CSV table of C-alpha atoms in Angstrom, one decimal:
chain,number,residue,atom,x,y,z
A,27,UNK,CA,24.0,-14.3,16.2
A,28,UNK,CA,26.0,-12.1,13.8
A,29,UNK,CA,25.2,-8.4,13.6
A,30,UNK,CA,24.2,-8.7,10.0
A,31,UNK,CA,21.4,-11.0,11.0
A,32,UNK,CA,20.1,-8.6,13.7
A,33,UNK,CA,19.9,-5.5,11.6
A,34,UNK,CA,17.3,-6.6,9.1
A,35,UNK,CA,15.0,-7.8,11.9
A,36,UNK,CA,15.4,-4.6,13.8
A,37,UNK,CA,14.6,-2.6,10.7
A,38,UNK,CA,11.6,-4.8,10.1
A,39,UNK,CA,10.3,-4.4,13.7
A,40,UNK,CA,10.7,-0.6,13.4
A,41,UNK,CA,8.8,-0.7,10.1
A,42,UNK,CA,6.0,-2.8,11.6
A,43,UNK,CA,5.6,-0.6,14.6
A,44,UNK,CA,5.5,2.6,12.6
A,45,UNK,CA,3.0,1.2,10.1
A,46,UNK,CA,0.8,-0.2,12.9
A,47,UNK,CA,0.6,3.2,14.7
A,48,UNK,CA,0.0,5.0,11.4
A,49,UNK,CA,-2.9,2.6,10.7
A,50,UNK,CA,-4.6,3.7,14.0
A,51,UNK,CA,-4.2,7.4,13.0
A,52,UNK,CA,-5.6,6.6,9.5
A,53,UNK,CA,-8.7,4.9,11.1
A,54,UNK,CA,-9.4,8.1,13.1
A,55,UNK,CA,-9.0,10.2,9.9
A,56,UNK,CA,-11.4,8.0,7.9
A,57,UNK,CA,-14.0,8.2,10.7
A,58,UNK,CA,-13.6,12.0,10.9
A,59,UNK,CA,-14.1,12.3,7.2
A,60,UNK,CA,-17.4,10.3,7.3
A,61,UNK,CA,-18.7,12.3,10.2
A,62,UNK,CA,-17.8,15.7,8.5
A,63,UNK,CA,-19.3,14.6,5.2
A,64,UNK,CA,-22.6,13.7,6.8
A,65,UNK,CA,-22.8,16.8,9.0
A,66,UNK,CA,-23.7,20.4,8.4
A,67,UNK,CA,-20.0,20.9,7.7
A,68,UNK,CA,-20.3,18.7,4.6
A,69,UNK,CA,-20.8,21.4,1.9
A,70,UNK,CA,-17.9,23.4,3.3
A,71,UNK,CA,-15.7,20.3,3.3
A,72,UNK,CA,-16.5,19.7,-0.4
A,73,UNK,CA,-15.9,23.4,-1.3
A,74,UNK,CA,-12.6,23.4,0.5
A,75,UNK,CA,-11.4,20.3,-1.4
A,76,UNK,CA,-12.2,22.0,-4.7
A,77,UNK,CA,-10.5,25.3,-3.9
A,78,UNK,CA,-7.9,26.2,-6.5
A,79,UNK,CA,-4.3,26.6,-5.3
A,80,UNK,CA,-2.4,27.6,-8.3
A,81,UNK,CA,-2.8,25.2,-11.3
A,82,UNK,CA,-4.5,22.5,-9.2
A,83,UNK,CA,-7.3,22.2,-6.7
A,84,UNK,CA,-6.5,21.3,-3.1
A,85,UNK,CA,-8.0,17.8,-3.8
A,86,UNK,CA,-5.6,17.3,-6.7
A,87,UNK,CA,-2.6,18.6,-4.7
A,88,UNK,CA,-3.3,15.9,-2.1
A,89,UNK,CA,-4.0,13.1,-4.6
A,90,UNK,CA,-1.3,13.9,-7.2
A,91,UNK,CA,1.2,15.7,-5.1
A,92,UNK,CA,1.3,14.4,-1.5
A,93,UNK,CA,0.5,10.9,-2.6
A,94,UNK,CA,3.5,11.0,-4.9
A,95,UNK,CA,5.5,11.1,-1.6
A,96,UNK,CA,3.5,8.2,-0.3
A,97,UNK,CA,4.4,6.2,-3.5
A,98,UNK,CA,8.0,7.3,-3.1
A,99,UNK,CA,8.0,5.6,0.3
A,100,UNK,CA,6.2,2.5,-1.2
A,101,UNK,CA,8.9,2.3,-3.9
A,102,UNK,CA,11.7,2.6,-1.3
A,103,UNK,CA,10.2,-0.2,0.7
A,104,UNK,CA,9.8,-2.4,-2.3
A,105,UNK,CA,13.4,-1.9,-3.4
A,106,UNK,CA,14.8,-2.5,0.1
A,107,UNK,CA,12.8,-5.7,0.6
A,108,UNK,CA,13.6,-7.1,-2.8
A,109,UNK,CA,17.3,-6.3,-2.6
A,110,UNK,CA,18.1,-6.6,1.0
A,111,UNK,CA,15.1,-7.7,3.1
A,112,UNK,CA,12.3,-10.2,3.4
A,113,UNK,CA,11.9,-10.6,-0.4
A,114,UNK,CA,15.6,-10.9,-1.2
A,115,UNK,CA,15.4,-14.5,-2.3
A,116,UNK,CA,12.9,-16.8,-3.9
A,117,UNK,CA,12.3,-18.9,-0.8
A,118,UNK,CA,11.1,-15.8,1.0
A,119,UNK,CA,9.1,-14.4,-1.9
A,120,UNK,CA,7.3,-17.5,-3.0
A,121,UNK,CA,4.5,-17.8,-0.3
A,122,UNK,CA,3.6,-14.0,0.0
A,123,UNK,CA,4.1,-13.7,-3.8
A,124,UNK,CA,1.6,-16.5,-4.6
A,125,UNK,CA,-0.8,-15.3,-1.9
A,126,UNK,CA,-0.6,-11.7,-3.3
A,127,UNK,CA,-1.3,-12.9,-6.8
A,128,UNK,CA,-4.4,-14.8,-5.6
A,129,UNK,CA,-5.4,-11.8,-3.6
A,130,UNK,CA,-5.4,-9.6,-6.7
A,131,UNK,CA,-7.0,-12.0,-9.2
A,132,UNK,CA,-9.9,-13.4,-7.2
A,133,UNK,CA,-11.2,-10.0,-5.9
A,134,UNK,CA,-11.1,-8.7,-9.4
A,135,UNK,CA,-13.2,-11.7,-10.6
A,136,UNK,CA,-15.7,-11.1,-7.8
A,137,UNK,CA,-16.1,-7.5,-8.9
A,138,UNK,CA,-16.4,-8.4,-12.6
A,139,UNK,CA,-19.1,-11.1,-11.7
A,140,UNK,CA,-21.3,-8.2,-10.6
A,141,UNK,CA,-20.1,-5.6,-13.0
A,142,UNK,CA,-19.7,-7.0,-16.6
A,143,UNK,CA,-20.7,-3.7,-18.3
A,144,UNK,CA,-19.0,-0.2,-18.4
A,145,UNK,CA,-18.4,-0.3,-14.6
A,146,UNK,CA,-16.0,-3.1,-15.2
A,147,UNK,CA,-13.3,-0.4,-15.3
A,148,UNK,CA,-13.3,-0.6,-11.5
A,149,UNK,CA,-12.1,-4.2,-11.4
A,150,UNK,CA,-8.8,-3.3,-9.6
A,151,UNK,CA,-10.5,-1.5,-6.7
A,152,UNK,CA,-10.8,-4.5,-4.4
A,153,UNK,CA,-7.4,-5.9,-5.5
A,154,UNK,CA,-5.4,-3.7,-3.1
A,155,UNK,CA,-4.4,-4.1,0.5
A,156,UNK,CA,-3.9,-1.2,2.9
A,157,UNK,CA,-0.7,-2.2,4.8
A,158,UNK,CA,-1.1,0.6,7.4
A,159,UNK,CA,-4.6,-0.4,8.3
A,160,UNK,CA,-3.9,-4.1,8.3
A,161,UNK,CA,-0.9,-3.8,10.6
A,162,UNK,CA,-2.8,-1.3,12.8
A,163,UNK,CA,-5.3,-4.1,13.5
A,164,UNK,CA,-2.5,-6.6,14.1
A,165,UNK,CA,-0.9,-4.1,16.5
A,166,UNK,CA,-4.0,-4.4,18.7
A,167,UNK,CA,-3.5,-8.1,19.0
A,168,UNK,CA,0.0,-7.9,20.4
A,169,UNK,CA,1.8,-11.3,20.9
A,170,UNK,CA,-1.2,-13.3,19.9
A,171,UNK,CA,-0.1,-13.0,16.3
A,172,UNK,CA,3.2,-14.8,15.4
A,173,UNK,CA,6.0,-12.6,14.1
A,174,UNK,CA,6.1,-14.8,11.0
A,175,UNK,CA,2.5,-13.8,10.1
A,176,UNK,CA,3.4,-10.1,10.5
A,177,UNK,CA,6.3,-10.6,8.1
A,178,UNK,CA,4.1,-12.6,5.7
A,179,UNK,CA,1.4,-9.8,5.7
A,180,UNK,CA,4.0,-7.1,5.3
A,181,UNK,CA,5.7,-8.9,2.3
A,182,UNK,CA,2.3,-9.7,0.8
A,183,UNK,CA,1.2,-6.0,1.0
A,184,UNK,CA,4.4,-4.8,-0.5
A,185,UNK,CA,4.1,-7.2,-3.4
A,186,UNK,CA,0.4,-6.1,-3.6
A,187,UNK,CA,1.5,-2.4,-3.7
A,188,UNK,CA,3.9,-3.2,-6.6
A,189,UNK,CA,1.0,-4.9,-8.4
A,190,UNK,CA,-1.2,-1.8,-7.9
A,191,UNK,CA,1.6,0.4,-9.3
A,192,UNK,CA,1.8,-1.7,-12.4
A,193,UNK,CA,-2.1,-1.8,-12.7
A,194,UNK,CA,-2.2,2.0,-12.5
A,195,UNK,CA,0.5,2.5,-15.0
A,196,UNK,CA,-1.0,0.1,-17.6
A,197,UNK,CA,-4.8,0.3,-17.1
A,198,UNK,CA,-5.5,3.8,-15.7
A,199,UNK,CA,-3.5,6.0,-18.0
A,200,UNK,CA,-5.3,8.6,-20.1
A,201,UNK,CA,-4.2,10.1,-23.4
A,202,UNK,CA,-0.4,10.5,-23.5
A,203,UNK,CA,1.7,13.6,-24.2
A,204,UNK,CA,4.7,12.1,-25.9
A,205,UNK,CA,6.8,15.2,-25.5
A,206,UNK,CA,6.3,15.1,-21.7
A,207,UNK,CA,7.0,11.4,-21.7
A,208,UNK,CA,10.2,12.0,-23.5
A,209,UNK,CA,11.1,14.6,-20.8
A,210,UNK,CA,10.3,12.1,-18.1
A,211,UNK,CA,12.5,9.6,-19.8
A,212,UNK,CA,15.5,11.9,-20.0
A,213,UNK,CA,15.1,12.8,-16.3
A,214,UNK,CA,14.8,9.1,-15.4
A,215,UNK,CA,18.0,8.3,-17.4
A,216,UNK,CA,19.8,11.1,-15.5
A,217,UNK,CA,18.7,9.6,-12.2
A,218,UNK,CA,19.9,6.1,-13.1
A,219,UNK,CA,23.2,7.6,-14.4
A,220,UNK,CA,23.7,9.3,-11.1
A,221,UNK,CA,23.1,6.0,-9.3
A,222,UNK,CA,25.6,4.2,-11.5
A,223,UNK,CA,28.2,6.9,-11.1
A,224,UNK,CA,28.1,6.6,-7.4
A,225,UNK,CA,26.3,9.8,-6.4
A,226,UNK,CA,25.2,9.4,-2.8
A,227,UNK,CA,23.9,12.8,-1.8
A,228,UNK,CA,20.1,12.8,-1.7
A,229,UNK,CA,19.4,16.4,-2.7
A,230,UNK,CA,20.2,16.0,-6.5
A,231,UNK,CA,17.9,13.0,-6.6
A,232,UNK,CA,15.1,14.9,-4.9
A,233,UNK,CA,15.5,18.0,-7.1
A,234,UNK,CA,15.3,15.9,-10.3
A,235,UNK,CA,12.4,14.0,-8.7
A,236,UNK,CA,10.4,17.2,-8.6
A,237,UNK,CA,11.2,17.8,-12.3
A,238,UNK,CA,10.2,14.2,-13.0
A,239,UNK,CA,6.9,14.7,-11.2
A,240,UNK,CA,6.0,17.7,-13.3
A,241,UNK,CA,6.7,15.8,-16.6
A,242,UNK,CA,4.8,12.8,-15.4
A,243,UNK,CA,1.9,15.0,-14.3
A,244,UNK,CA,1.6,16.5,-17.7
A,245,UNK,CA,2.2,13.3,-19.6
A,246,UNK,CA,-1.1,11.6,-18.9
A,247,UNK,CA,0.4,8.9,-16.7
A,248,UNK,CA,-0.6,9.4,-13.1
A,249,UNK,CA,1.8,11.7,-11.4
A,250,UNK,CA,2.2,9.5,-8.3
A,251,UNK,CA,4.2,7.0,-10.4
A,252,UNK,CA,7.0,9.5,-10.5
A,253,UNK,CA,7.5,8.7,-6.8
A,254,UNK,CA,8.0,5.0,-7.5
A,255,UNK,CA,10.4,5.7,-10.4
A,256,UNK,CA,12.5,8.1,-8.2
A,257,UNK,CA,12.6,5.5,-5.4
A,258,UNK,CA,14.0,2.8,-7.7
A,259,UNK,CA,16.9,5.1,-8.5
A,260,UNK,CA,17.9,6.0,-4.9
A,261,UNK,CA,21.1,4.1,-4.0
A,262,UNK,CA,20.8,1.3,-1.5
A,263,UNK,CA,24.5,1.0,-1.0
A,264,UNK,CA,26.2,3.2,1.6
A,265,UNK,CA,29.2,5.4,1.0
A,266,UNK,CA,32.2,2.9,1.2
A,267,UNK,CA,34.3,3.1,4.4
A,268,UNK,CA,31.7,4.9,6.6
A,269,UNK,CA,31.6,3.4,10.1
A,270,UNK,CA,27.9,2.6,10.1
A,271,UNK,CA,27.1,1.8,6.4
A,272,UNK,CA,23.4,1.2,6.9
A,273,UNK,CA,22.9,4.6,8.6
A,274,UNK,CA,24.6,6.3,5.6
A,275,UNK,CA,22.7,4.4,2.9
A,276,UNK,CA,20.7,7.1,1.0
A,277,UNK,CA,17.7,4.7,0.6
A,278,UNK,CA,17.7,3.8,4.4
A,279,UNK,CA,18.1,7.5,5.3
A,280,UNK,CA,15.3,8.7,3.0
A,281,UNK,CA,13.0,5.9,4.1
A,282,UNK,CA,13.6,6.8,7.7
A,283,UNK,CA,12.9,10.5,7.0
A,284,UNK,CA,9.6,9.7,5.2
A,285,UNK,CA,8.0,7.2,7.6
A,286,UNK,CA,6.7,9.7,10.1
A,287,UNK,CA,5.4,12.4,7.8
A,288,UNK,CA,3.9,9.8,5.4
A,289,UNK,CA,2.3,7.6,8.0
A,290,UNK,CA,1.1,10.4,10.4
A,291,UNK,CA,0.4,13.3,8.0
A,292,UNK,CA,0.2,12.4,4.3
A,293,UNK,CA,-1.9,9.2,4.4
A,294,UNK,CA,-4.3,10.6,7.1
A,295,UNK,CA,-4.8,13.8,5.0
A,296,UNK,CA,-5.5,11.6,2.0
A,297,UNK,CA,-8.0,9.6,4.1
A,298,UNK,CA,-9.6,12.8,5.4
A,299,UNK,CA,-9.9,14.2,1.8
A,300,UNK,CA,-11.3,11.0,0.2
A,301,UNK,CA,-13.1,8.8,2.7
A,302,UNK,CA,-15.9,11.3,3.2
A,303,UNK,CA,-19.0,9.9,1.6
A,304,UNK,CA,-22.3,11.8,2.1
A,305,UNK,CA,-24.7,8.9,2.4
A,306,UNK,CA,-27.6,11.3,3.1
A,307,UNK,CA,-28.0,12.4,-0.5
A,308,UNK,CA,-27.5,9.0,-2.1
A,309,UNK,CA,-30.4,6.9,-3.4
A,310,UNK,CA,-31.2,3.8,-1.4
A,311,UNK,CA,-30.2,1.5,-4.3
A,312,UNK,CA,-26.6,2.9,-4.1
A,313,UNK,CA,-26.1,0.7,-1.0
A,314,UNK,CA,-26.8,-2.5,-3.0
A,315,UNK,CA,-25.6,-1.3,-6.4
A,316,UNK,CA,-23.5,-3.7,-8.4
A,317,UNK,CA,-20.4,-1.6,-7.8
A,318,UNK,CA,-21.0,-1.4,-4.1
A,319,UNK,CA,-21.6,-5.2,-3.8
A,320,UNK,CA,-18.7,-6.0,-6.2
A,321,UNK,CA,-16.2,-4.0,-4.2
A,322,UNK,CA,-17.4,-5.0,-0.8
A,323,UNK,CA,-17.5,-8.7,-1.6
A,324,UNK,CA,-14.3,-8.5,-3.6
A,325,UNK,CA,-12.5,-7.2,-0.5
A,326,UNK,CA,-14.2,-9.5,2.0
A,327,UNK,CA,-14.7,-12.8,0.2
A,328,UNK,CA,-12.3,-12.3,-2.7
A,329,UNK,CA,-9.3,-11.6,-0.5
A,330,UNK,CA,-10.1,-14.5,1.8
A,331,UNK,CA,-10.5,-16.9,-1.0
A,332,UNK,CA,-7.6,-15.5,-3.0
A,333,UNK,CA,-5.0,-15.1,-0.3
A,334,UNK,CA,-5.8,-18.1,1.9
A,335,UNK,CA,-6.7,-20.4,-1.0
A,336,UNK,CA,-3.5,-19.6,-3.0
A,337,UNK,CA,-1.3,-19.9,0.1
A,338,UNK,CA,-2.8,-23.2,1.1
A,339,UNK,CA,-2.5,-24.6,-2.4
A,340,UNK,CA,1.2,-23.6,-2.4
A,341,UNK,CA,1.7,-25.3,1.0
A,342,UNK,CA,-0.1,-28.4,-0.1
A,343,UNK,CA,1.9,-28.7,-3.3
A,344,UNK,CA,5.1,-28.3,-1.3
A,345,UNK,CA,6.0,-25.1,-3.2
A,346,UNK,CA,6.2,-23.1,0.1
A,347,UNK,CA,6.1,-23.7,3.9
A,348,UNK,CA,3.5,-22.3,6.3
A,349,UNK,CA,4.7,-19.2,8.3
A,350,UNK,CA,6.5,-20.4,11.4
A,351,UNK,CA,4.4,-21.1,14.5
A,352,UNK,CA,1.2,-20.1,12.6
A,353,UNK,CA,-2.0,-22.2,12.3
A,354,UNK,CA,-4.3,-22.4,9.3
A,355,UNK,CA,-7.0,-20.4,11.1
A,356,UNK,CA,-4.5,-17.7,11.9
A,357,UNK,CA,-3.5,-17.6,8.2
A,358,UNK,CA,-7.2,-17.3,7.3
A,359,UNK,CA,-7.5,-14.4,9.8
A,360,UNK,CA,-4.5,-12.7,8.2
A,361,UNK,CA,-6.1,-13.2,4.7
A,362,UNK,CA,-9.2,-11.4,6.0
A,363,UNK,CA,-7.1,-8.5,7.1
A,364,UNK,CA,-5.9,-8.2,3.5
A,365,UNK,CA,-9.5,-7.3,2.7
A,366,UNK,CA,-8.8,-3.9,4.3
A,367,UNK,CA,-8.1,-2.1,1.0
A,368,UNK,CA,-8.6,1.5,2.1
A,369,UNK,CA,-5.9,3.8,0.8
A,370,UNK,CA,-5.0,2.2,-2.5
A,371,UNK,CA,-8.6,1.1,-3.2
A,372,UNK,CA,-9.8,4.7,-2.7
A,373,UNK,CA,-6.9,5.9,-5.0
A,374,UNK,CA,-7.9,3.4,-7.8
A,375,UNK,CA,-11.5,4.4,-7.4
A,376,UNK,CA,-10.7,8.0,-8.2
A,377,UNK,CA,-8.9,6.9,-11.4
A,378,UNK,CA,-11.4,4.3,-12.5
A,379,UNK,CA,-14.5,6.4,-12.0
A,380,UNK,CA,-13.1,9.9,-12.5
A,381,UNK,CA,-16.2,10.9,-14.6
A,382,UNK,CA,-18.9,9.7,-12.2
A,383,UNK,CA,-19.5,10.9,-8.7
A,384,UNK,CA,-22.2,8.3,-8.1
A,385,UNK,CA,-20.0,5.4,-9.1
A,386,UNK,CA,-17.2,6.9,-6.9
A,387,UNK,CA,-19.7,7.1,-4.0
A,388,UNK,CA,-20.8,3.5,-4.5
A,389,UNK,CA,-17.3,2.2,-4.7
A,390,UNK,CA,-16.4,4.1,-1.5
A,391,UNK,CA,-19.3,2.6,0.3
A,392,UNK,CA,-18.1,-0.8,-0.8
A,393,UNK,CA,-14.6,-0.1,0.3
A,394,UNK,CA,-15.6,1.2,3.7
A,395,UNK,CA,-18.1,-1.7,4.3
A,396,UNK,CA,-15.8,-4.4,3.0
A,397,UNK,CA,-12.8,-3.1,4.8
A,398,UNK,CA,-14.7,-2.7,8.1
A,399,UNK,CA,-16.1,-6.2,8.1
A,400,UNK,CA,-12.8,-7.7,6.9
A,401,UNK,CA,-11.0,-6.0,9.7
A,402,UNK,CA,-13.5,-7.0,12.4
A,403,UNK,CA,-13.6,-10.6,11.3
A,404,UNK,CA,-9.9,-10.8,10.9
A,405,UNK,CA,-9.4,-9.3,14.3
A,406,UNK,CA,-11.9,-11.7,15.9
A,407,UNK,CA,-10.3,-14.8,14.3
A,408,UNK,CA,-6.7,-13.8,15.2
A,409,UNK,CA,-7.9,-12.8,18.7
A,410,UNK,CA,-9.0,-16.4,19.5
A,411,UNK,CA,-7.2,-18.6,17.0
A,412,UNK,CA,-4.4,-20.8,18.2
A,413,UNK,CA,-1.1,-21.2,16.5
A,414,UNK,CA,1.1,-24.3,16.0
A,415,UNK,CA,1.5,-25.3,19.6
A,416,UNK,CA,4.3,-27.7,18.8
A,417,UNK,CA,6.5,-24.9,17.5
A,418,UNK,CA,5.2,-22.1,19.7
A,419,UNK,CA,6.8,-23.8,22.7
A,420,UNK,CA,10.2,-22.8,21.4
A,421,UNK,CA,9.3,-19.4,19.9
A,422,UNK,CA,11.0,-16.3,21.2
A,423,UNK,CA,10.0,-12.8,20.8
A,424,UNK,CA,12.4,-12.4,17.9
A,425,UNK,CA,11.5,-15.5,16.0
A,426,UNK,CA,10.9,-15.2,12.3
């Protein structure tokens, strides 16, 4: 096998293992947040999050600042997969792309069915998939899950993340400051010019990225989108003539640098700061409120119907092939794991219901319940489901 065929698989395996481990850490952070919020430490927890640190509260620094770094990593992963990875051609994009589209549309319809009024603003909350959580569950299953399904889930979640970025940009943007938008546009143009002129050092991109973040923060567009814009300008091509070109690609280098701090520090901190729902003070009807039910069922049933249904329609019509060595029940289990919408769903909740703590709490309950049940059912199905035995006989550990 040529070396060029080995490298993408090795990079993918490293990505999968890192995301899976980070998912386990995120689970622990979410559990800790729930315990703290419903303990005597709850009031102190809330006070700490609202403590001012310069122009922003600690909560805003986490959600607008640290999460911009998370979105930078998301953008790098999207760019790499589209240009040089599992989404680099239409045959690889088609099945996860169709499944991701179904997995965004159907959960939104589930939510709107229960929330036709003002709360409809939260329609995108159940449309997201948490790749770290989902791959964390798959990591617990070991070799019971074919490599092809892990690749399918990863590609789907990356497309899903791209959809979430577009949704945030178009549907959750407040009043705009055109002067700051113009500043952001100038900085973005400089970043793309640097890319086109062949600049390969990372530090100028990162310095301009901070300036871009400030302009976007003040513009009315959510500041985290600055991370995605910056990511799309980071060069994927390495410096010509270097002995190991992949190792010297600015994009690969930055992505490698960010994986550990984002997966094991930034995302768990976000979970710790946002998953804490004090259920003690909530009215009983909050647990069966339309927002709670819409989000919970959107993640659980909407993702299953949307992802599995869209994928099977594509396979039946001959548009795409089933993932290698995978059975339909395994595909259904993977679709259920897409109902784990933790990080991005919480993020969209804060944007959609920024003016109502009650609606935020209801949405968070729906996210936690829907994600938990989806994860448990997905794990149970994948734990016992059988793959395509005819193909599995010839499968190796590196099969794709």
